[in-house]
Amino acid sequence: MQLTFLGATGTVTGSKYLIEHGGARVLVDSGLFQGLKQLRLLNRAKFVVPPSSIDAVVLTHAHIDHTGYLPVLVRDGFRGMVYCTASTLDLCRILLPDSGYLQEEEARYANRKGFSRHHPALPLYTLVDAQRALEHLMPMAFDRNFDLPGDITIRFGRAGHILGAAFVLATSAGGSILFSGDLGRPGDVLLQPPADPPAADVVVLESTYGDRRHPAGDPADAVAEVVTRTASRGGVVLIPSFAVGRTQTLLVCLARLRASNRIPPLPVFLDSPMASDATDVFIAHPADHRLTPEDVAALRNVAVVTHTVEESKAIDARRGPMIVISASGMATGGRVLHHLKVFAPHHRNTILFSGYQAAGTRGASMLAGAETVKIHGGQVPVRAEVRVLDGLSAHADADELIGWIGRMPAAPHHVYLTHGEPTAADALRRRIHDELGWTCDVPAFRDIAHL
Ligand code: ZN
């Protein structure tokens, strides 16, 4: 069995791993590169093997940095099936068309304003490309084996992280590889903790927070503090949020804070049709989350959901303290950009990021203290308070990653660390070597491992 690293090397985006065995090719994850321009350009490069030569794709979870390249693969000739869990399939039905729409919207906007260096600017893929990709998705159960071409057997295990997220065990006569996908946390508001890892010869482990510990304590305390302080100065709390997972956590958290009178009774607006659709998927898959019926009711009732562009614009014209939750979570696109243009220039407001901000995103530069941020070709001053909620992360921190991999029934031959910025991956590499005594490397783009 041969494993080629085609993404998430030295970065947290673009997850793609090619397994080759017995004349078959299986791609684990098919993620979009996001953030830094040199990475985004890889989305437009010719794929390393002809997509028509790939027999099957397996998805760990629905996030675009793990699925958003599928429309390109299908458009360019992939004809096989894409296997994922049932919740992942339902979330992909929301996320992939939205990604296609955003690609088209970005190109249209660039052409209208004339700020693209390409004339005309073309979308990476379209809404129709994304819809065609969805036709290839096939739902499979957790904890059951299924067979792919090349006598490769696949099994999904629960990874926490987001609804439907799985770690993937790929087994063949040539050996076994465990892909962690993105690992969640013990004590997550929405999801059960990740299941213990099975034995495998090789592990591909994410390392997003490989050099960090999440703050102890309840993240709701931080939300209560920021909301109360911002409201006392008459400001707006704008929360750029990831539509899937983070938004639902925030809604449950705000409902609990409001019920216990720990925040003032401010209006809450959920300005993300996608987040509202994702909430419906949560409600439709009760076996995949740990919410009580009261929490589920709160998911439906705590926020005013806006659908039309007019309703979205009306939020910006409102006065007085309020909470606005809008996508995207790293302010790379979506409706939140329009809200940022209105709310970022004023001292009384707070921009509250809800999780990890990848290098090169507007979120990362605002958190680093940028005085202006470029939106739609213009410079927007950032005078609002800028904060981040680290404690709401859907990713295991360094201790939790070591704890999870350390529960393998036997030591693997080799651990490869991906899905982390270089310093995070290297810090985790040293800990796995020193604390577990295992062979561990951080692969580079297009590196090949032979089993
Ligand atoms: Zn993810």
mmCIF file of C-alpha atoms and ligand atoms in Angstrom, residues 12 60-66 161-162 165 181-183 206 394-395 419, ligand 1:
data_model
loop_
_atom_site.group_PDB
_atom_site.id
_atom_site.type_symbol
_atom_site.label_atom_id
_atom_site.label_comp_id
_atom_site.label_asym_id
_atom_site.label_seq_id
_atom_site.Cartn_x
_atom_site.Cartn_y
_atom_site.Cartn_z
ATOM 1 C CA VAL A 12 -4.895 23.249 7.975
ATOM 2 C CA THR A 60 -13.991 12.034 7.065
ATOM 3 C CA HIS A 61 -16.480 14.908 7.485
ATOM 4 C CA ALA A 62 -18.348 17.648 5.649
ATOM 5 C CA HIS A 63 -16.137 20.713 6.231
ATOM 6 C CA ILE A 64 -15.117 22.353 2.927
ATOM 7 C CA ASP A 65 -11.403 21.969 3.685
ATOM 8 C CA HIS A 66 -12.117 18.200 3.528
ATOM 9 C CA HIS A 161 -15.615 17.451 15.931
ATOM 10 C CA ILE A 162 -18.820 18.084 13.913
ATOM 11 C CA ALA A 165 -17.407 13.371 11.613
ATOM 12 C CA GLY A 181 -9.741 13.334 10.191
ATOM 13 C CA ASP A 182 -10.419 16.289 12.481
ATOM 14 C CA LEU A 183 -10.705 15.136 16.093
ATOM 15 C CA GLU A 206 -4.322 16.092 12.608
ATOM 16 C CA ALA A 394 -14.198 21.756 17.795
ATOM 17 C CA HIS A 395 -10.595 20.455 17.674
ATOM 18 C CA HIS A 419 -3.544 19.500 9.204
HETATM 19 ZN ZN ZN B 1 -13.201 20.008 10.214
#
